[in-house]
Structures are given as C-alpha cells and as structure tokens.
Short mmCIF file of C-alpha atoms in Angstrom, two decimals:
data_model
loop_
_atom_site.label_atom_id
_atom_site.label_comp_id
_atom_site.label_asym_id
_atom_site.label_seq_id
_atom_site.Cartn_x
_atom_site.Cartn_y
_atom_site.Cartn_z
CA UNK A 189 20.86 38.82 -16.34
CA UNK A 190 18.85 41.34 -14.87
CA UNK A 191 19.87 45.40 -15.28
CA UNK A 192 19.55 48.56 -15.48
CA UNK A 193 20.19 51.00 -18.37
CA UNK A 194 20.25 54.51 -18.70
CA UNK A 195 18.82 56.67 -21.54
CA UNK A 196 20.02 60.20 -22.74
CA UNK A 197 19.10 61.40 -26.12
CA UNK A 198 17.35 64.58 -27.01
CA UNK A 199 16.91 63.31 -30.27
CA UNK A 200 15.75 59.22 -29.83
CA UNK A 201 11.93 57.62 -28.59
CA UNK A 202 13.32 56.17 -25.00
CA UNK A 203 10.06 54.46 -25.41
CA UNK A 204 10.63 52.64 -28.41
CA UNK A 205 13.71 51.94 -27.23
CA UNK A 206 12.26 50.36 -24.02
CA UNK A 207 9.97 48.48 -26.42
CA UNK A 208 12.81 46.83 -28.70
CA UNK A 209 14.77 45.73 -25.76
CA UNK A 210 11.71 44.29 -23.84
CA UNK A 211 10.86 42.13 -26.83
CA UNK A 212 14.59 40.49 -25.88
CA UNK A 213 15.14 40.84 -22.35
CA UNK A 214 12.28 41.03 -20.52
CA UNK A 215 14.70 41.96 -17.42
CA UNK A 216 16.48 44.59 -18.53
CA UNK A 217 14.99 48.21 -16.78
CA UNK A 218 15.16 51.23 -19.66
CA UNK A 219 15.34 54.56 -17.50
CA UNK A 220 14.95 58.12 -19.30
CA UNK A 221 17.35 60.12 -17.16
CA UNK A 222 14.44 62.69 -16.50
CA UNK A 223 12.81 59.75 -14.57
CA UNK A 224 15.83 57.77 -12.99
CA UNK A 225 17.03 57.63 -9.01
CA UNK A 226 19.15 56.32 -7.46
CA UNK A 227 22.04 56.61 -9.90
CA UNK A 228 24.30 54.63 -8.17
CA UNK A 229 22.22 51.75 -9.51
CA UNK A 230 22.54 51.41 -13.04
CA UNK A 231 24.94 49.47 -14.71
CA UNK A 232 24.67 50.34 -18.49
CA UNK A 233 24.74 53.98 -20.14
CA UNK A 234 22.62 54.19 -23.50
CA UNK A 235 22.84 57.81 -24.75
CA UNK A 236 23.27 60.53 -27.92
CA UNK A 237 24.83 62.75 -25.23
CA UNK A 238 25.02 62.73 -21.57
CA UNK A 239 22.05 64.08 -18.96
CA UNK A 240 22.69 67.32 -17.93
CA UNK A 241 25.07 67.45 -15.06
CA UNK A 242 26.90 64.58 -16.82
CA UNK A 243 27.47 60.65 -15.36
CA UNK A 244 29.27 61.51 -12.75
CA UNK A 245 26.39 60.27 -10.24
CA UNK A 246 26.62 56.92 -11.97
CA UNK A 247 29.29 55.78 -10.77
CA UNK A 248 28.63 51.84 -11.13
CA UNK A 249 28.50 51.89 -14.91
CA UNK A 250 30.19 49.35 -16.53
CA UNK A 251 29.85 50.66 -20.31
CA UNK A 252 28.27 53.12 -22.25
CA UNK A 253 26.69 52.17 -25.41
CA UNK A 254 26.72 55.81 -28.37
CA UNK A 255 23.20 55.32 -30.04
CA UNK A 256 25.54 56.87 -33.41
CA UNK A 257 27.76 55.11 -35.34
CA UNK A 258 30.24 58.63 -34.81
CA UNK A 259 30.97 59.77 -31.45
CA UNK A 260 31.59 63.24 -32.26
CA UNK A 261 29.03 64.07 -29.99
CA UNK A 262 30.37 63.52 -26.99
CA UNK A 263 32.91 65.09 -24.99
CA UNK A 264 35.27 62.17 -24.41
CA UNK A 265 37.10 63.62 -21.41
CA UNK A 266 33.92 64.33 -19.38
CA UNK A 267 32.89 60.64 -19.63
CA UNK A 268 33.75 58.49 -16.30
CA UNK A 269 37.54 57.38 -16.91
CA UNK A 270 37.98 53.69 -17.25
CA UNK A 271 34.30 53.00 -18.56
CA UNK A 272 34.59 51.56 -22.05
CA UNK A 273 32.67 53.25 -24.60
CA UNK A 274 31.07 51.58 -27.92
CA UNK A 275 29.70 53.21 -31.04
CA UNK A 276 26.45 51.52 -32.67
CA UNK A 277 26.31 50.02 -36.06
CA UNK A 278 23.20 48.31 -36.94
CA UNK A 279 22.05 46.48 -40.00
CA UNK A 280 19.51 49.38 -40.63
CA UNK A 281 22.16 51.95 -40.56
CA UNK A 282 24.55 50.06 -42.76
CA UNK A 283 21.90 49.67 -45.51
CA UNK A 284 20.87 52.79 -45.62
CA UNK A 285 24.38 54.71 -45.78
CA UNK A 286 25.28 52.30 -48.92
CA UNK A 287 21.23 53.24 -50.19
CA UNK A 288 22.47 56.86 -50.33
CA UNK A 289 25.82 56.86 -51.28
CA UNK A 290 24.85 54.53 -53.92
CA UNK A 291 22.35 57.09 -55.04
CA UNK A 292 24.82 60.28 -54.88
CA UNK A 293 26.84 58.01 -57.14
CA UNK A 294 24.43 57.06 -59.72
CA UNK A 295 22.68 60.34 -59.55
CA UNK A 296 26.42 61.62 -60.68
CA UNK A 297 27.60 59.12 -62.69
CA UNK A 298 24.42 59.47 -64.76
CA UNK A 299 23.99 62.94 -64.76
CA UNK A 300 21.29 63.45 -63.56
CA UNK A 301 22.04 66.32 -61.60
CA UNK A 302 23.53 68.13 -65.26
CA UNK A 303 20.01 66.99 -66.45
CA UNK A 304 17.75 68.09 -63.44
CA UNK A 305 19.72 71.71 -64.05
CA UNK A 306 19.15 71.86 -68.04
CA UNK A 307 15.40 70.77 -67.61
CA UNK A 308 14.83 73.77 -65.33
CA UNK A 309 16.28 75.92 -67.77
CA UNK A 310 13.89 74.15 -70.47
CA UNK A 311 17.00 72.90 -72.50
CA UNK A 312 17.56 69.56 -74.11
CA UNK A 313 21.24 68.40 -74.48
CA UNK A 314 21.77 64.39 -75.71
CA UNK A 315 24.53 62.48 -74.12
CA UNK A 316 25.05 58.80 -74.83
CA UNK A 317 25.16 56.92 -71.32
CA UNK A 318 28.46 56.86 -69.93
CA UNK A 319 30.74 53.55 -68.87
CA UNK A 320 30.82 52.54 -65.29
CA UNK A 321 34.67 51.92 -66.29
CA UNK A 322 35.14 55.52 -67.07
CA UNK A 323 33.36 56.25 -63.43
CA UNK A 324 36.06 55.41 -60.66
CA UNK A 325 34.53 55.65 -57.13
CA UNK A 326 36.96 56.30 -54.22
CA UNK A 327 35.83 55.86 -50.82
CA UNK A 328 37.93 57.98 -47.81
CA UNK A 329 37.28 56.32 -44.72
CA UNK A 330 36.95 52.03 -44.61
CA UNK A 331 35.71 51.17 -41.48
CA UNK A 332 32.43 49.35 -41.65
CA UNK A 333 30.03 51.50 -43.35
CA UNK A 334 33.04 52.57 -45.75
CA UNK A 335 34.27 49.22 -46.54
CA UNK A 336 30.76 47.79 -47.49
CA UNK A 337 30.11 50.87 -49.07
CA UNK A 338 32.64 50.06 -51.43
CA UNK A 339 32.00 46.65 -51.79
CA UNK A 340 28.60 47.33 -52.55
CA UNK A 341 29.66 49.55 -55.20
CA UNK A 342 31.98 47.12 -56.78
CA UNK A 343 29.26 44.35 -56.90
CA UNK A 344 27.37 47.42 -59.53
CA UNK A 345 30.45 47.25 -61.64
CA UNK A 346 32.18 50.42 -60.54
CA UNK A 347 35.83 50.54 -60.09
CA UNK A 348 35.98 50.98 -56.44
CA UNK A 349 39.59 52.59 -54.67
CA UNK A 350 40.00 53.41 -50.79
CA UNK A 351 41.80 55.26 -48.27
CA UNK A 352 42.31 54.73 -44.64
CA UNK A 353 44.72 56.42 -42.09
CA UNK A 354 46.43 52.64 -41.59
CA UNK A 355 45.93 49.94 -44.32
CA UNK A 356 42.49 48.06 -44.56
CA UNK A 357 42.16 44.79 -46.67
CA UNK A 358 39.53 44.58 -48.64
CA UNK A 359 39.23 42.18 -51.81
CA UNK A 360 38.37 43.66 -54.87
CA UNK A 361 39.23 47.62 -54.00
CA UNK A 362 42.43 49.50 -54.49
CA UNK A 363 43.55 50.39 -51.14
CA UNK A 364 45.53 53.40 -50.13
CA UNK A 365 46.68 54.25 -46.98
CA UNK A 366 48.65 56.85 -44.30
CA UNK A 367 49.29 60.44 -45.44
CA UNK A 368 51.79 60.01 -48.04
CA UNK A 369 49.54 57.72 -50.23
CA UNK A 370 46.80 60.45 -50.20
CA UNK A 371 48.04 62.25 -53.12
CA UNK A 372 47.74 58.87 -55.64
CA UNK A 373 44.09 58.28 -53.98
CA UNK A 374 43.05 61.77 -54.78
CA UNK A 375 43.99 60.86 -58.59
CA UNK A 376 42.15 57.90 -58.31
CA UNK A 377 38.43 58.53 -59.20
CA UNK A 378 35.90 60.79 -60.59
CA UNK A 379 33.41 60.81 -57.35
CA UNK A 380 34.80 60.38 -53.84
CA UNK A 381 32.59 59.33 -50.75
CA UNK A 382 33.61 60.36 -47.05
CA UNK A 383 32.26 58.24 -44.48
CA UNK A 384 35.77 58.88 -42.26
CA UNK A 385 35.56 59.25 -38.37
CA UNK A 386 35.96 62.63 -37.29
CA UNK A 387 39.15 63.15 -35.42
CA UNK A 388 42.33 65.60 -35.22
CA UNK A 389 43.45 64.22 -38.00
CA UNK A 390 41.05 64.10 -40.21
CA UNK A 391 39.20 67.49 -39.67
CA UNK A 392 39.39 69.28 -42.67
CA UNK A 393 40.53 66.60 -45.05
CA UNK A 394 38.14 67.65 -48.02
CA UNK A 395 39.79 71.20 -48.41
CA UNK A 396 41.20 73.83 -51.15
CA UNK A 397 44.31 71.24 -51.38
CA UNK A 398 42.85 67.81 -51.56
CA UNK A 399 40.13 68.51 -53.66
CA UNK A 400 42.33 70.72 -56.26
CA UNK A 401 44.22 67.49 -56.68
CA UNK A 402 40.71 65.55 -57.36
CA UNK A 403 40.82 65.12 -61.13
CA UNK A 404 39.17 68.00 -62.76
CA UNK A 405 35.13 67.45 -63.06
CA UNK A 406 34.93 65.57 -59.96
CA UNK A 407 32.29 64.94 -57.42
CA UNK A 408 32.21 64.91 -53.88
CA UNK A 409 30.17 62.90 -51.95
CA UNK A 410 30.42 63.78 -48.01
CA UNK A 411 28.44 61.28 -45.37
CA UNK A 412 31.20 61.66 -42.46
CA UNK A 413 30.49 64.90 -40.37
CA UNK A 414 30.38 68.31 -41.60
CA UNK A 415 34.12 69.34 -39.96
CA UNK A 416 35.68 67.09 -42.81
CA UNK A 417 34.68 69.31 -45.18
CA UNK A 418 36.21 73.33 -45.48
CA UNK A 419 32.73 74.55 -47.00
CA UNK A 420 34.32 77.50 -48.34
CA UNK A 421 36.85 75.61 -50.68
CA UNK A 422 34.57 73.72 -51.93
CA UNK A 423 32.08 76.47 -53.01
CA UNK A 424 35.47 78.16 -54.68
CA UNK A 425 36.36 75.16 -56.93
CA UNK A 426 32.94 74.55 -58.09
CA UNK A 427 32.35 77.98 -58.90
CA UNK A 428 35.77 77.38 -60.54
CA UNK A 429 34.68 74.45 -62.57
CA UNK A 430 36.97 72.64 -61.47
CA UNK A 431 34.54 70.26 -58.89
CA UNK A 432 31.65 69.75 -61.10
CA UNK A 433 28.75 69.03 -58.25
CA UNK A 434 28.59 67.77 -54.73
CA UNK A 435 26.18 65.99 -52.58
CA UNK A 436 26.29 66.75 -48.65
CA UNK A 437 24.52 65.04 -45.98
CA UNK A 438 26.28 67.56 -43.36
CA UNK A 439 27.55 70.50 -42.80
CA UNK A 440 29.30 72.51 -40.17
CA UNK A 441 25.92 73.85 -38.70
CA UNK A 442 22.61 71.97 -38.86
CA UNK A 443 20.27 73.35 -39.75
CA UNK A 444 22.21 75.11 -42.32
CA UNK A 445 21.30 78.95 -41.93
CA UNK A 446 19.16 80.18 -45.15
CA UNK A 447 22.23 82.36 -46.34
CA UNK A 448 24.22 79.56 -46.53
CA UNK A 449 26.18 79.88 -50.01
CA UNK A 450 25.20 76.10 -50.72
CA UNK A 451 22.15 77.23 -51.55
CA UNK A 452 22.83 79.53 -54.70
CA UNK A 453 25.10 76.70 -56.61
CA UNK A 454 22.90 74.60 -57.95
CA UNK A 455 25.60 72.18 -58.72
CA UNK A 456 25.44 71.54 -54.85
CA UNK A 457 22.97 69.21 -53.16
CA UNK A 458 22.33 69.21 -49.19
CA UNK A 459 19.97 66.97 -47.19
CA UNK A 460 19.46 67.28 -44.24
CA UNK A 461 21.55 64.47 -42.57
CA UNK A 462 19.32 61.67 -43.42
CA UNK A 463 22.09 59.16 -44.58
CA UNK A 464 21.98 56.82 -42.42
CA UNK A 465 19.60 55.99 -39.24
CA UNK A 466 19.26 53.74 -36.16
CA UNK A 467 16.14 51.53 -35.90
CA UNK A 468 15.97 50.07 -32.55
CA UNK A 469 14.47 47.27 -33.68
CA UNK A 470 17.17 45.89 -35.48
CA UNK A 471 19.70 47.26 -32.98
CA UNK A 472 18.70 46.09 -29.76
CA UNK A 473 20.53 42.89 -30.22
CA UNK A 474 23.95 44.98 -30.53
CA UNK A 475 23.22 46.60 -27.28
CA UNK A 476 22.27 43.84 -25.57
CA UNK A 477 25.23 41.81 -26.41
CA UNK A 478 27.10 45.03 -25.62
CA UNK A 479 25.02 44.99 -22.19
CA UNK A 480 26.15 41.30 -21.71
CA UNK A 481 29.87 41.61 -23.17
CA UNK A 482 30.01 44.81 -20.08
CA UNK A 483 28.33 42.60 -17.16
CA UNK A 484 31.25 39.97 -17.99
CA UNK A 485 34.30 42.29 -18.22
CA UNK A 486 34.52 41.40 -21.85
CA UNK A 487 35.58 43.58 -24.68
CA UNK A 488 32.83 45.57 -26.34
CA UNK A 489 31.78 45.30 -30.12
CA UNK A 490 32.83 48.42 -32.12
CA UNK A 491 34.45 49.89 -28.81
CA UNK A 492 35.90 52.67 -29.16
CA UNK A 493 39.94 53.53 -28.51
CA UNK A 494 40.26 56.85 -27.22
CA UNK A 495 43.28 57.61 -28.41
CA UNK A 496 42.46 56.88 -31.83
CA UNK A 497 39.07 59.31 -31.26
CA UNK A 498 37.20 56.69 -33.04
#
C-alpha cells in the first residue's frame, strides 16, 4: 500500500529513518517537512514535535505516529481533532530502559555509589555483600517499560512491588494501585524506579511527602520525565539523610544549568537522558503496522487516549 509520511523531529536522522522503512516498504514516501508540498497529500504523520506552523495544512492524515515512548512533547490540543495518535515502543527502547534501571539498582543495592564516594576520599570501609531479599525494588508506573522492568528485576532475584493509577496484573510482583494504596507502596522497598507517564495527575508524585514516607535510606531511581520529580525536596531529604542517593535520567530543564544544586551532592547522579532510545531499525516495523492499522481504520498499537494524557 503505497503512502506518504511526514517527518518532524529536531532531534531524529529523517534519513535513517527513510532508510529503515525502505528496507520494508519500498512504497512508502519519507518527507522531512522542510522538503514536503503539497500537504494535502500525506496520509501518515511521523514526528518528535510538529513543523512549525503545526498540521493544520495536512488535513488528510489518518494517524500520527510519536517517535517517543512519552508524549509530553506535544501539545495535544493543537494536533488535528479526530486523528488518532500512537506513542512508539520498540524492542531497542525496552531493553535499554530495563539495561539502566537495572544498573541504578545494582549500582545501589551494591553500594557502589557509598564506595565510588569513600574511594575519592581515599578511605577503605568493609561491608559484607548485602541480600537481594533485604533489597525490595518498587516500580511506580507499569505500563510496558515498567512492567518488564519489574519482571526483569524479579528474574535477578529482587523482590519486585508496583504501583499504577488503576490495577495492572502482573505475576510475580506486588501490585498496588489508585491513590489510597500509595501510602503501603511507598513502605514497600528500599529503591523505587519511575517510569510513570507524565500527566495531571502524576506531576509531582516524587515530592517532600511521598518520598518522606520512603523508608529511611532509600533510593530513588527517576526514568519518567523530569516534572515527576519536585527537585527541591529531594535535594532537602538527602541532605537530611533521610534519602540516601538518587539516580536521575531527567530533570525539569535539559541541559541542567551548571548551578544546578544536583551537582554539589554527591549522593546524586544525573545523566543526561540517555535511558532509553529509539533505533529505527528495529522500529520501523511498529510504524509500519501503525501506517497499515491507519490506512484500514483500525485501532493503533500503543494509541494513545487523550483523556487519560497517556
């Protein structure tokens, strides 16, 4: 089935893009918006955030395809009404979210953060190596990433417990769920990994409140969006003690700006939002089954309900 897709993203190749998707479809037209015409004509939006001027000149689309897994992004209500929207998780980005929250967990759970610190400081303090028993992992947030997140982490022998806003099975974890079951979650582990969806209701979640009710020595691990997180509690109760060490992937502004008060508590380590990424080569197939699912009126894979937000 022949077509045309748009391509918006200050931040993604459109050629490799192009590349991955010719491999498959051989018909299918990639268009940078810099060099597309006649808008009228494409049927399929592909995009981190819209061309300048937004879609309204496209009015045939039948779907537009997030090249994130989020959509924080985007400005929902200047997107076409009535054009279904999808997010994009790939087998490359689902590996490498469980790679590094695996790795914020060990790296805790080991101490090797403690360690890093007391080698800097030329010190040498012996600890026999802990019990993965004695290590509870909670995970806030089980949509894909989250729930094989945990299950990955169960497989290693942690003790794995979860929280969504509306219950998730999932074999093996200890599931929480809604607002009033918050509180027993947040007593629940010793290290606790966001990979929630950004919305209304869950801006903010890791603040002064929650986090005081984390057991004392705690870690948080946060892989959702920066707005989860109230930066400024979290620098209080680890210069409190009472949060032992965190590990960010984002923050409320990327780049963080040099003053940033991150960067003088060494219990607290940012990257620079490199959790998880989008190969195109392994997610072409998505999109074009997205591409094809939108050409035949039928429902998209990981579409997105707007009134959820997610």
């Amino acid at each position: 089935m022949a077509g045309k897709i748009l391509f918006s993203s200050d931040i993604d190749d459109p050629a490799a893009w192009a590349a991955a998707l010719r491999v498959l479809r051989p018909d299918l037209e990639l268009f940078d918006w810099r060099a597309a015409t006649k808008p009228e004509t494409f049927d399929f939006a592909l995009l981190w955030k819209p061309p300048p001027g937004g879609l309204g000149p496209y009015r045939n689309l039948k779907a537009i395809q997030s090249l994130g897994a989020g959509i924080n992004q985007l400005d929902l209500g200047t997107l076409p009404p009535g054009v279904p929207l999808a997010r994009l998780i790939d087998p490359h980005l689902t590996e490498t979210m469980i790679d590094y929250a695996v790795t914020a967990v060990y790296r805790h759970f080991r101490g090797f953060d403690r360690f890093e610190r007391q080698s800097r400081a030329r010190r040498w303090a012996y600890e026999a190596p802990p019990a993965k028993a004695d290590f509870p992992v909670g995970i806030l947030g089980l949509g894909v990433l989250g729930g094989a997140i945990a299950q990955r982490l169960r497989t290693l022998g942690f003790p794995v417990s979860g929280w969504s806003r509306s219950p998730r099975p999932l074999d093996g974890i200890t599931l929480f769920a809604g607002p009033d079951e918050l509180p027993a979650f947040l007593a629940s582990a010793r290290a606790f990994v966001c990979v929630l969806a950004l919305t209304e209701h869950t801006a903010g979640i890791l603040n002064r409140e929650t986090m005081g009710a984390m057991p004392p020595g705690s870690y948080v691990i946060n892989m959702g969006r920066g707005g989860h997180l109230v930066e400024a509690d979290l620098a209080a109760l680890v210069r409190a003690g009472h949060i032992a060490g965190a590990t960010l992937d984002v923050l409320s502004q990327e780049p963080a700006p040099a003053d940033h008060p991150f960067y003088d508590l060494p219990e607290i380590l940012v990257t620079p939002h490199i959790a998880g990424g989008i190969a195109p080569d392994s997610a072409a197939p998505i999109v074009i089954e997205n591409f094809d699912r939108a050409m035949a009126g039928k429902p998209l894979l990981n579409l997105v309900d707007p009134a959820r937000g997610y």
